[in-house]
mmCIF file of C-alpha atoms and ligand atoms in Angstrom:
data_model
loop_
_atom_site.group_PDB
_atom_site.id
_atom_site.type_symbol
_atom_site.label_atom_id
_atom_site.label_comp_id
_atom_site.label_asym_id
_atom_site.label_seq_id
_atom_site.Cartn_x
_atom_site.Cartn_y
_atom_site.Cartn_z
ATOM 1 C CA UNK A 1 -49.495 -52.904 88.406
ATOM 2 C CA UNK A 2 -47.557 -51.567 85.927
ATOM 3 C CA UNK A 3 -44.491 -49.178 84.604
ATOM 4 C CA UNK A 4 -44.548 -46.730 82.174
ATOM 5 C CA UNK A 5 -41.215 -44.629 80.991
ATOM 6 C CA UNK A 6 -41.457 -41.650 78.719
ATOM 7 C CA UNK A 7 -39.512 -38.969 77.835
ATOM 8 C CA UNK A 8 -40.495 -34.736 77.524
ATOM 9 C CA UNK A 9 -40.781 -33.106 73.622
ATOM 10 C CA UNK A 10 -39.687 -30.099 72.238
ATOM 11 C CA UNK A 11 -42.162 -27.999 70.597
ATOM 12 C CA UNK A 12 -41.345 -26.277 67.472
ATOM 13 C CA UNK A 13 -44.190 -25.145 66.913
ATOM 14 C CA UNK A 14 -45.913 -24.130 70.024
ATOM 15 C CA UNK A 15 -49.149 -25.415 71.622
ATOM 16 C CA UNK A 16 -50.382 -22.044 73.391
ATOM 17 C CA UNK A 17 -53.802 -21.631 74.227
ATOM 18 C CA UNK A 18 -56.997 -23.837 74.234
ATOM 19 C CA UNK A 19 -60.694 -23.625 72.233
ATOM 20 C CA UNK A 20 -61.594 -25.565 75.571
ATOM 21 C CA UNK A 21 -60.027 -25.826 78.010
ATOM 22 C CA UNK A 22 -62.300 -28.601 79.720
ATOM 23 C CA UNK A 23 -61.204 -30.712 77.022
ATOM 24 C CA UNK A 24 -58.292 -29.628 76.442
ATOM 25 C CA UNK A 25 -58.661 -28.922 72.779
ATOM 26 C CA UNK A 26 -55.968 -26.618 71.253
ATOM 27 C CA UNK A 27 -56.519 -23.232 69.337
ATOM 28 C CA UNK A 28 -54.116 -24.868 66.565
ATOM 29 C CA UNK A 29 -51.788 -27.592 65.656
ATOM 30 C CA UNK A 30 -48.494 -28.269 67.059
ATOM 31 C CA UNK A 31 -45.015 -30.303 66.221
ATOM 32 C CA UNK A 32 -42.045 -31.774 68.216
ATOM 33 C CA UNK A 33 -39.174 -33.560 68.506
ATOM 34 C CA UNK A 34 -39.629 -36.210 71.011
ATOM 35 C CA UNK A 35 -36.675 -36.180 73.675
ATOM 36 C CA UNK A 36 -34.164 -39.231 74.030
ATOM 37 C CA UNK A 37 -33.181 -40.705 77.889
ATOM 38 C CA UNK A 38 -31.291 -37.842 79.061
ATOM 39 C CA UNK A 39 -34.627 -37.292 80.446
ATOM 40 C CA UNK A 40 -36.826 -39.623 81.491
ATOM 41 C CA UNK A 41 -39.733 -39.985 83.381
ATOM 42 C CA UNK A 42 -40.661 -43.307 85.256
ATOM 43 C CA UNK A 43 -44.341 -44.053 86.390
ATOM 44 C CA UNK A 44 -45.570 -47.279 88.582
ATOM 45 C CA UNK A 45 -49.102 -47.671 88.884
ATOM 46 C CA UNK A 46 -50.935 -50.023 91.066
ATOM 47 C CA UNK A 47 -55.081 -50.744 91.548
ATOM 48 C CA UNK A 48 -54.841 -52.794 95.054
ATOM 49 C CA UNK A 49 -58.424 -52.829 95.439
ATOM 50 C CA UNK A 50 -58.093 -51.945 99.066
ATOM 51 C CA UNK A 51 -57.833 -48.195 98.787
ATOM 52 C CA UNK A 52 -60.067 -45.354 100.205
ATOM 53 C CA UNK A 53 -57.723 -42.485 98.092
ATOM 54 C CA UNK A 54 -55.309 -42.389 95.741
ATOM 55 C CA UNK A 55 -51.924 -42.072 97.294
ATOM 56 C CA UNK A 56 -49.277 -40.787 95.172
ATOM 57 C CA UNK A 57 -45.603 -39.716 95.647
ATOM 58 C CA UNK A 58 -43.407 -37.427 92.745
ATOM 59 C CA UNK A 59 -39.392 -38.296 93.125
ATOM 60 C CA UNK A 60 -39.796 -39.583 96.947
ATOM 61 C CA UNK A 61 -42.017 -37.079 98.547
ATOM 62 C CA UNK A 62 -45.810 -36.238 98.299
ATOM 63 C CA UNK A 63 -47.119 -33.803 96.227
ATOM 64 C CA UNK A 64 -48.518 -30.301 96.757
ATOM 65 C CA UNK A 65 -52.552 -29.911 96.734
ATOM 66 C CA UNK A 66 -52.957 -28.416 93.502
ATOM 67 C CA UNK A 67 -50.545 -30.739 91.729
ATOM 68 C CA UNK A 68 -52.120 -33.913 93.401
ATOM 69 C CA UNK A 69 -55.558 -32.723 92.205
ATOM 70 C CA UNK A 70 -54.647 -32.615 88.901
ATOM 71 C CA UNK A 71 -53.109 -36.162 89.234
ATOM 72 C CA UNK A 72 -56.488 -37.490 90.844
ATOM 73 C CA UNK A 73 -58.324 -35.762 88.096
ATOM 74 C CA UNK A 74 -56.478 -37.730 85.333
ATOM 75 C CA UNK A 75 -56.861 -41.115 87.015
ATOM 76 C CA UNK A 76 -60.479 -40.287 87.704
ATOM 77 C CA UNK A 77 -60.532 -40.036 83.322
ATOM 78 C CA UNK A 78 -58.592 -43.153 83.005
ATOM 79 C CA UNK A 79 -60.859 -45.064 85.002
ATOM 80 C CA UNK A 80 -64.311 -43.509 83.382
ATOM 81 C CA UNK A 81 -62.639 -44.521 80.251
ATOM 82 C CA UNK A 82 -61.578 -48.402 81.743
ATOM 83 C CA UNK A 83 -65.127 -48.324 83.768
ATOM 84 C CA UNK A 84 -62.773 -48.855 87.432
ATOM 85 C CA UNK A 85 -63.425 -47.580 90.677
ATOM 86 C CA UNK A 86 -60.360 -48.357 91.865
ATOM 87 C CA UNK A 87 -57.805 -45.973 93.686
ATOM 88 C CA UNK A 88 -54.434 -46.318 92.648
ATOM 89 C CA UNK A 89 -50.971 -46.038 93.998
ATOM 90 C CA UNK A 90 -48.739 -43.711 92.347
ATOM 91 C CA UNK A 91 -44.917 -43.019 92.481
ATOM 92 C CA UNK A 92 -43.100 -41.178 89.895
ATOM 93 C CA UNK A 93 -39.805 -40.152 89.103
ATOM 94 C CA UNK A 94 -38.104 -37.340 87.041
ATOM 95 C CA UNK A 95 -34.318 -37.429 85.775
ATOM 96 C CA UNK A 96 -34.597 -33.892 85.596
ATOM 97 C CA UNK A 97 -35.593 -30.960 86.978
ATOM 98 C CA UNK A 98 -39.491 -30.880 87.606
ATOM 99 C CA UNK A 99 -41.902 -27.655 86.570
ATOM 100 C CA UNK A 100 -38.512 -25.761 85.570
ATOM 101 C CA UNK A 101 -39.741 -25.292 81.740
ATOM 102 C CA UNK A 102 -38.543 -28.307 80.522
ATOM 103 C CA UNK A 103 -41.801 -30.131 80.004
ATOM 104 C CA UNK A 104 -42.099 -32.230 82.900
ATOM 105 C CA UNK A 105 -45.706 -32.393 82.191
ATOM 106 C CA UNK A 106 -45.636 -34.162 79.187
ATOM 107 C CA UNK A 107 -43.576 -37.052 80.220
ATOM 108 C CA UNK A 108 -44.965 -36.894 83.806
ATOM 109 C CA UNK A 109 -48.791 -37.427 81.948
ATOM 110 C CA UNK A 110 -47.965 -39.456 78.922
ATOM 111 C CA UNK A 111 -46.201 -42.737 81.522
ATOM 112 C CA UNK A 112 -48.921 -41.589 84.025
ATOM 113 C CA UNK A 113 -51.776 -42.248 80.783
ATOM 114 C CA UNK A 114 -50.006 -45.443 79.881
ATOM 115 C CA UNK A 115 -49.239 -46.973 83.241
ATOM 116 C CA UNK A 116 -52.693 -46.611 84.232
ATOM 117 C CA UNK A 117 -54.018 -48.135 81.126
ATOM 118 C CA UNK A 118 -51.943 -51.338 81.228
ATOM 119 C CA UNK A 119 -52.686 -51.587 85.077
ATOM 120 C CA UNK A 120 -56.200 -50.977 84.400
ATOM 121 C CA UNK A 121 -56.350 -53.465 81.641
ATOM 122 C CA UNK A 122 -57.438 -50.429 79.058
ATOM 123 C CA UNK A 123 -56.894 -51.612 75.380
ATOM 124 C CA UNK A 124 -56.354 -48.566 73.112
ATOM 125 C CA UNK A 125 -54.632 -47.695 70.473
ATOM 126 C CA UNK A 126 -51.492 -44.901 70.799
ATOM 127 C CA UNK A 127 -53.767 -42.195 69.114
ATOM 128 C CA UNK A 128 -56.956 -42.880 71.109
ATOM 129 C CA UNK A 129 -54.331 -42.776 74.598
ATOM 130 C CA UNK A 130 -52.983 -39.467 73.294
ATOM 131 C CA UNK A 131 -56.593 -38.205 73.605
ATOM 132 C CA UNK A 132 -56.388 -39.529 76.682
ATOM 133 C CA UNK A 133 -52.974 -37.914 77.928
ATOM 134 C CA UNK A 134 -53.635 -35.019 76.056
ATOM 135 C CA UNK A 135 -56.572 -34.198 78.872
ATOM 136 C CA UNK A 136 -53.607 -34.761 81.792
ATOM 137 C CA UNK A 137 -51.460 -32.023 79.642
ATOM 138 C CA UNK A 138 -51.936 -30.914 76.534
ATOM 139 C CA UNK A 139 -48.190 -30.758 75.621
ATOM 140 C CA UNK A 140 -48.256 -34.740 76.853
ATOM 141 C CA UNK A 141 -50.391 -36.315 73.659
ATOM 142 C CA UNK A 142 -46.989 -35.820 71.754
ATOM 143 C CA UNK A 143 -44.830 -37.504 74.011
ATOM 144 C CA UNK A 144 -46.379 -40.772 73.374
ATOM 145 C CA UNK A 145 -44.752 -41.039 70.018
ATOM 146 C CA UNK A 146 -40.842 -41.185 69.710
ATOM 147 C CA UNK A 147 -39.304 -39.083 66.556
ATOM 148 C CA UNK A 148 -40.982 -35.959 65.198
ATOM 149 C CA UNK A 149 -45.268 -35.420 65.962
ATOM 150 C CA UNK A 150 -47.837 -33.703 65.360
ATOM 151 C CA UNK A 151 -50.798 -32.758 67.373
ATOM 152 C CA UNK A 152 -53.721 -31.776 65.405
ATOM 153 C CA UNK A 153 -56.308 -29.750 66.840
ATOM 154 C CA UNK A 154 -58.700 -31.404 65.542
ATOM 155 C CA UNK A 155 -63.045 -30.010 64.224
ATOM 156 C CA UNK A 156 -64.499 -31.945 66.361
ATOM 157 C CA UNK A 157 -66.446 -30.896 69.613
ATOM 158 C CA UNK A 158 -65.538 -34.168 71.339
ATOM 159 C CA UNK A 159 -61.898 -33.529 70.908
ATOM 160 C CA UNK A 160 -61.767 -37.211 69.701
ATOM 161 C CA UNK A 161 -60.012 -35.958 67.008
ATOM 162 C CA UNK A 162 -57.538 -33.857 68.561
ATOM 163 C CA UNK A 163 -54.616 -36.362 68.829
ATOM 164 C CA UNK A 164 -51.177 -36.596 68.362
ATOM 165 C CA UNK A 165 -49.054 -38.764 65.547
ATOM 166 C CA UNK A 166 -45.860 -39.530 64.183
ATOM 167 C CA UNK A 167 -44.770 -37.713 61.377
ATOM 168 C CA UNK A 168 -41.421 -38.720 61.126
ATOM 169 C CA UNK A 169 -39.514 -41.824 63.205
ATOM 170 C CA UNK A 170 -36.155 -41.167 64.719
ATOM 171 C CA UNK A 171 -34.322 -42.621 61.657
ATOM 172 C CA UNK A 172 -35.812 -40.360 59.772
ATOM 173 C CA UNK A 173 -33.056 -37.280 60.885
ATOM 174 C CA UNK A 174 -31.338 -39.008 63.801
ATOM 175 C CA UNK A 175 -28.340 -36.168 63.316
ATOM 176 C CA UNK A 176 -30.891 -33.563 65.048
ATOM 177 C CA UNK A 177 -29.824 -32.467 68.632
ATOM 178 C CA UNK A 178 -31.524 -30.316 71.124
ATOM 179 C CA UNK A 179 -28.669 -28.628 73.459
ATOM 180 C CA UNK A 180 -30.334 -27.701 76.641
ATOM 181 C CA UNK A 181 -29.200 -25.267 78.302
ATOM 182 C CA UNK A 182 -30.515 -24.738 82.245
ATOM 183 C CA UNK A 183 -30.785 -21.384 83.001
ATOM 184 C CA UNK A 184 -33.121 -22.245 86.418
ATOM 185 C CA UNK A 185 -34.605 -25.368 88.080
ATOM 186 C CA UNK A 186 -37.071 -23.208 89.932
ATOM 187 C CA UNK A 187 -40.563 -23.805 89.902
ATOM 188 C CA UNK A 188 -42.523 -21.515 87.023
ATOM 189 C CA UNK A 189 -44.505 -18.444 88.651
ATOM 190 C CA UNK A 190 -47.257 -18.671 86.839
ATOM 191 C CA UNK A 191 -48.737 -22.458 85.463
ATOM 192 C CA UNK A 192 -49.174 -22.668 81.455
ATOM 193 C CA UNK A 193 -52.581 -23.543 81.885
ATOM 194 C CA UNK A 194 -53.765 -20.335 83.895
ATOM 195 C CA UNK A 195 -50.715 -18.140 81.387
ATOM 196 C CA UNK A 196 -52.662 -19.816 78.386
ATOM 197 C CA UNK A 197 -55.955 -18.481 79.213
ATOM 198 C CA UNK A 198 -55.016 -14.892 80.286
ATOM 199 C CA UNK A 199 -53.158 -14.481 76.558
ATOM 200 C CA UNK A 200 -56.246 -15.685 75.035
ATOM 201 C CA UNK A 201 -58.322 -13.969 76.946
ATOM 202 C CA UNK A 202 -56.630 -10.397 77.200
ATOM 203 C CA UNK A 203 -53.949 -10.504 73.981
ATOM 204 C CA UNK A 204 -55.079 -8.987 70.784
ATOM 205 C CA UNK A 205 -51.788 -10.011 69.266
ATOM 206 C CA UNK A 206 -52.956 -13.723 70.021
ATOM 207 C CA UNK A 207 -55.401 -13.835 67.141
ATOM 208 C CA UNK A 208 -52.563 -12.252 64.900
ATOM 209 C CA UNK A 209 -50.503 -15.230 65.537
ATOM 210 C CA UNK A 210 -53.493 -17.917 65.189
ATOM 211 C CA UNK A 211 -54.186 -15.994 61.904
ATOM 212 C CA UNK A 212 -50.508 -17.130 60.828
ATOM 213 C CA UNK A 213 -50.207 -20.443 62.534
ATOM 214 C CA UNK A 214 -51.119 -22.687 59.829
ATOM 215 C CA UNK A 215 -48.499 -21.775 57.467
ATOM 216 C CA UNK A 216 -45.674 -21.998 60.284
ATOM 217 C CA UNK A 217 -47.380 -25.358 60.807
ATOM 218 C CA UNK A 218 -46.437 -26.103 56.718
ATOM 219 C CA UNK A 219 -43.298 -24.381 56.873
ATOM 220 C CA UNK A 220 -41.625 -26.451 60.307
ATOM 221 C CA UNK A 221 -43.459 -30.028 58.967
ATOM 222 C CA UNK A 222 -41.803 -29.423 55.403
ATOM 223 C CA UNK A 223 -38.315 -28.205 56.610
ATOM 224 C CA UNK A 224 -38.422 -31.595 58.656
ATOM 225 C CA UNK A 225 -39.395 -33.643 55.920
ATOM 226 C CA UNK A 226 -37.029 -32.176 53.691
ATOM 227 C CA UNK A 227 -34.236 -31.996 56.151
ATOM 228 C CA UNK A 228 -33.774 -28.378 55.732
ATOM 229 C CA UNK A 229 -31.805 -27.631 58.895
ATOM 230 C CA UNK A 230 -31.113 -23.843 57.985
ATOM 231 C CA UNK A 231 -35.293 -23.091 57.108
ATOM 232 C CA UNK A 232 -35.951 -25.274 60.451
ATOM 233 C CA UNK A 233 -33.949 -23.102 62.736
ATOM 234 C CA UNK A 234 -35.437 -19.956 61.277
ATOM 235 C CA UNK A 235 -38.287 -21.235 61.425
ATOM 236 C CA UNK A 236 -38.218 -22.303 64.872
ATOM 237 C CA UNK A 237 -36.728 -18.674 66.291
ATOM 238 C CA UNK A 238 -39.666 -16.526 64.729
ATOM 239 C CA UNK A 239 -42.404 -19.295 66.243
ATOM 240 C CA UNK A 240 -40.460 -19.016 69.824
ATOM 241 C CA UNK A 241 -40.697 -15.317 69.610
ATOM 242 C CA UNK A 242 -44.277 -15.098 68.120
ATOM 243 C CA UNK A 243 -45.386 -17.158 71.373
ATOM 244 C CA UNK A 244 -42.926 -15.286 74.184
ATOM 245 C CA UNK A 245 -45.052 -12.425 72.039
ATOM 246 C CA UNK A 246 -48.590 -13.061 72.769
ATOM 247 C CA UNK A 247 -47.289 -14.093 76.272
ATOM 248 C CA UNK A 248 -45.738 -10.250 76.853
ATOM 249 C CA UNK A 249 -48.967 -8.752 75.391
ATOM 250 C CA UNK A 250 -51.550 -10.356 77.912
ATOM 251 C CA UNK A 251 -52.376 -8.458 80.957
ATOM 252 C CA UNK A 252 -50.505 -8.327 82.922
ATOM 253 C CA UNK A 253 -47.925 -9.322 80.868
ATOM 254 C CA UNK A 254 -46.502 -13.530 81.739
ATOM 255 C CA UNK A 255 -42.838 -13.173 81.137
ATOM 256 C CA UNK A 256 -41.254 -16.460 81.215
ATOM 257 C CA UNK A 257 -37.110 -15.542 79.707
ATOM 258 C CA UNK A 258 -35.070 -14.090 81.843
ATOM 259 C CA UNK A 259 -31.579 -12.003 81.560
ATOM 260 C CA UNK A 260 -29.703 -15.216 80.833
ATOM 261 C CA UNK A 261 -32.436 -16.178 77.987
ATOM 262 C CA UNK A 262 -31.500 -13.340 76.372
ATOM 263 C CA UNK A 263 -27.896 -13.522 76.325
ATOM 264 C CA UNK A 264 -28.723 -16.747 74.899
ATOM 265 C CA UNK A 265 -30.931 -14.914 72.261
ATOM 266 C CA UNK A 266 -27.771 -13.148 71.365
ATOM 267 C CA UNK A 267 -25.094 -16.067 71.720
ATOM 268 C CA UNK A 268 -27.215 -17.298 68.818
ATOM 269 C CA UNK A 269 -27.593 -14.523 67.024
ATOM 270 C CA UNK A 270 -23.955 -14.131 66.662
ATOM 271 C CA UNK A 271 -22.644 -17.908 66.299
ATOM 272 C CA UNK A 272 -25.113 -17.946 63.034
ATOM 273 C CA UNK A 273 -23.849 -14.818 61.579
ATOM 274 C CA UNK A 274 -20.212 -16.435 61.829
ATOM 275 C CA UNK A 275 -21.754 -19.480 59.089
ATOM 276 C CA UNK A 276 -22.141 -18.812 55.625
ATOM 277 C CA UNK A 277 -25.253 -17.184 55.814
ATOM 278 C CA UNK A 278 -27.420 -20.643 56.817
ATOM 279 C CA UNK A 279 -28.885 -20.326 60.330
ATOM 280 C CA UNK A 280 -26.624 -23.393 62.135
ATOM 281 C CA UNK A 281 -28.300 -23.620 64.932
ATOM 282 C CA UNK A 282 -32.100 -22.220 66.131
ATOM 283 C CA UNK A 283 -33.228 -21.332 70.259
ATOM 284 C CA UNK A 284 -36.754 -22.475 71.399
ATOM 285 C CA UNK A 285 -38.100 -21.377 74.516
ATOM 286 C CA UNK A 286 -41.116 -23.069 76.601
ATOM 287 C CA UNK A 287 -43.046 -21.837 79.475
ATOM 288 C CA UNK A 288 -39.671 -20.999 81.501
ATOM 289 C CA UNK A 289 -35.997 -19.443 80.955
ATOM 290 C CA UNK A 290 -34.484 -22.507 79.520
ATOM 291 C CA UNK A 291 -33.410 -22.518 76.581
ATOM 292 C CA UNK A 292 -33.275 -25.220 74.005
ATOM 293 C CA UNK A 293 -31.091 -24.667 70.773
ATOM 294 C CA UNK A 294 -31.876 -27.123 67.974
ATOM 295 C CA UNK A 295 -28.510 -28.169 65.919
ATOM 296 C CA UNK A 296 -27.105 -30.960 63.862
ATOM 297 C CA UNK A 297 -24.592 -33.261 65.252
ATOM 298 C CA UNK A 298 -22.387 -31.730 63.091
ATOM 299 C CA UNK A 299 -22.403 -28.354 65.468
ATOM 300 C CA UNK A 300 -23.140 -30.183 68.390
ATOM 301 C CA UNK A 301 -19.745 -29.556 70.231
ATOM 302 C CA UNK A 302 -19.743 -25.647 68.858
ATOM 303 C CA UNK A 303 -22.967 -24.912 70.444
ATOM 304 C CA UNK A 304 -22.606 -26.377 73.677
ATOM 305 C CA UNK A 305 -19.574 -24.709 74.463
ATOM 306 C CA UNK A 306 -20.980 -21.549 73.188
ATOM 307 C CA UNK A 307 -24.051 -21.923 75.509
ATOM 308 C CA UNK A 308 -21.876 -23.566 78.487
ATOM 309 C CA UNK A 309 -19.679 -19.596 77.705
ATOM 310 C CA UNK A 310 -22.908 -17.492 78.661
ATOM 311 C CA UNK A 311 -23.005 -15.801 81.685
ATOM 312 C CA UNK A 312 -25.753 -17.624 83.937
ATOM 313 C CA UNK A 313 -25.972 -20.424 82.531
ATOM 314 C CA UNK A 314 -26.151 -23.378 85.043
ATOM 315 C CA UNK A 315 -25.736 -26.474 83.428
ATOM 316 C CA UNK A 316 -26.234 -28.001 79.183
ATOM 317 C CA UNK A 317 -27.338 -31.121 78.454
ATOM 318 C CA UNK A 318 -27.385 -32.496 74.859
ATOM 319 C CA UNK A 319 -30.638 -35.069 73.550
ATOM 320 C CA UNK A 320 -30.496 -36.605 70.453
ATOM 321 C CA UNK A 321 -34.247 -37.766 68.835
ATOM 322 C CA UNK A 322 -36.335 -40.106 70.890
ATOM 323 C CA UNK A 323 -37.646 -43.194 70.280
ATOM 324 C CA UNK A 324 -40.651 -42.451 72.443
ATOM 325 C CA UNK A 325 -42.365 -44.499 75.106
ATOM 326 C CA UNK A 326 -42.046 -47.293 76.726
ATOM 327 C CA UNK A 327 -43.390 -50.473 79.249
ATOM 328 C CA UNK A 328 -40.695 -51.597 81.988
ATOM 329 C CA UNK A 329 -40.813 -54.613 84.173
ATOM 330 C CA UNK A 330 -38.602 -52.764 86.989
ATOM 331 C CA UNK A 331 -41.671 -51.270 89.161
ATOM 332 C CA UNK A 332 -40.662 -48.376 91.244
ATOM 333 C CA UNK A 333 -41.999 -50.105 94.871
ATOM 334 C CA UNK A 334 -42.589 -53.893 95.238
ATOM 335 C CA UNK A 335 -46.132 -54.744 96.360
HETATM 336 C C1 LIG B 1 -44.974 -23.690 76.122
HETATM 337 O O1 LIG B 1 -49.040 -28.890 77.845
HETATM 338 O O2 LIG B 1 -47.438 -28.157 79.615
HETATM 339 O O3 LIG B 1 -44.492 -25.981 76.410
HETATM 340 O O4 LIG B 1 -51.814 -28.464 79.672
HETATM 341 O O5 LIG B 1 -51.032 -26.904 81.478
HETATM 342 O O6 LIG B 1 -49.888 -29.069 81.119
HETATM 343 P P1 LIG B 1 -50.678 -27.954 80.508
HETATM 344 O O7 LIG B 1 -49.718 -27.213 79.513
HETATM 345 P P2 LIG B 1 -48.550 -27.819 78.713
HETATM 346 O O8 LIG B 1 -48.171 -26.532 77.856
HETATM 347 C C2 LIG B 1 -47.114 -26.577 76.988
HETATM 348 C C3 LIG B 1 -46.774 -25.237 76.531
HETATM 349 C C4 LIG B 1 -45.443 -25.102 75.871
HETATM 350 C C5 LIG B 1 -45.536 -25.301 74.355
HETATM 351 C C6 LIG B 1 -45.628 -26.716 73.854
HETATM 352 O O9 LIG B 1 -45.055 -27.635 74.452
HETATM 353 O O10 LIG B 1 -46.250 -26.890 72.799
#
């Protein structure tokens, strides 16, 4: 038995669309800021030995068909990889709301990968389990490193190479916040994974934006590294829009803002052009109408009440930069 807790990441550069999907192997590169424990979510595994199924349970109740297959599937990898039969208990629980576009995935896969490997008695190292958590949810390989990652897509065919590490630790710029602000808890309409392949399959715009990606790539890892928040939040905005882009010119079109992301859009828009011509603040959007506007400590206070002033908006929550993962003693169910 064991207890994983991990937290959700903020792409700045997005992850969106796979070379295979099987594998999950990513048509390029992508960076993040790993989440602190505002959000959190909390996975207890347990191998009995004495189970015909897998039984598993998401914040109290049991979980949808199509969710609990994927779930199977990944425990199904994580014992080929620990050579187990065994069927495992699950429970899990999320601080925040689940499928609304704020990543639940990632944390939900990256304690699920880790629980399962301590329970299973798996020894890897964190880069070999992000190839591992990476197959649960792409987005997920990041979230087993605290501070600011990278997931590299990797050459190889194996996808052995396509794994996540740290590029920065939290001390590195602990001043960075990202100001959440919750536009919707609903569920997404359509699932990332099935949004992904329509864009690459259907958007010619797509291989525009892959033709660019390396250099935004450069551009976000070197305005981290450099701790140039103005280029960062430019940055950021044009690599939102490039992917809400290719997303609007598949067919049909996935639209994932909504009215309220856009007044958010413009919120921005307008609180920057009050600075002295640096950007002080930048909005990244995920699979979903949240939105989730990158600052410095500094303008912290500013942007929250400018987001909390936007018509629609439900609720803002403020993370500072994660320290990543991590084992816990306290099991969610006694045994
Ligand atoms: C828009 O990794 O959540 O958040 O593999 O279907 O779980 P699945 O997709 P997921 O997709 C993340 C897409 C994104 C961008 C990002 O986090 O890089």
């Amino acid at each position: 038995m064991a207890t994983a807790i991990a937290t959700p990441n903020i792409a700045f550069v997005k992850y969106w669309g796979n070379r295979d999907e099987k594998l999950i192997l990513p048509a390029g590169g992508s960076i993040s800021m790993t989440l602190d424990r505002q959000f959190t979510t909390t996975t207890t595994v347990y191998f009995p030995g004495s189970l015909g199924a897998d039984e598993i349970k998401l914040n109290g109740k049991g979980v949808e068909a199509g969710e609990a297959r994927r779930i199977v599937e990944h425990l199904d990898a994580m014992r080929k990889a620990a050579g187990s039969k065994l069927r495992a208990r699950v429970e899990s629980v999320n601080s925040f709301p689940t499928s609304a576009g704020l990543a639940s995935s990632a944390s939900g896969f990256a304690a699920l990968t880790l629980a399962c490997a301590k329970a299973l008695g798996l020894h890897r190292n964190m880069s070999e389990l992000s190839a591992l958590a990476r197959l649960g949810s792409g987005s997920a390989c990041r979230s087993l490193f605290g501070g600011f990652v990278e997931w590299e897509m990797g050459k190889r065919k194996d996808g052995e190479d396509s794994v996540a590490r740290q590029i920065a630790p939290p001390s590195h710029w602990p001043e960075l916040r990202d100001v959440v602000a919750i536009v919707s808890g609903e569920k997404k309409h359509i699932s990332s994974r099935e949004a992904m392949r329509r864009t690459v399959e259907t958007s010619r715009l797509f291989k525009e934006r892959m033709g660019t990606h390396g250099r935004r790539l450069d551009a976000v890892r070197e305005a981290l590294l450099e701790k140039d928040a103005g280029a960062l939040f430019e940055e950021i905005m044009t690599e939102s829009g490039s992917m809400h882009a290719v997303m609007r010119d598949s067919r049909p079109p996935i639209i994932y803002m909504n009215e309220v992301s856009a007044r958010i859009v413009d919120a921005v828009k307008e609180f920057n052009a009050a600075g002295e011509g640096r950007a002080r603040c930048g909005y990244t959007f995920d699979a979903g109408p949240n939105a989730h506007v990158i600052t410095t400590q500094r303008y912290e206070n500013e942007v929250r009440e400018m987001l909390l002033d936007v018509k629609g908006v439900k609720q803002v929550m403020v993370s500072g930069v994660g320290e990543g993962p991590e084992m816990s003693e306290e099991h969610l169910f006694k045994i």
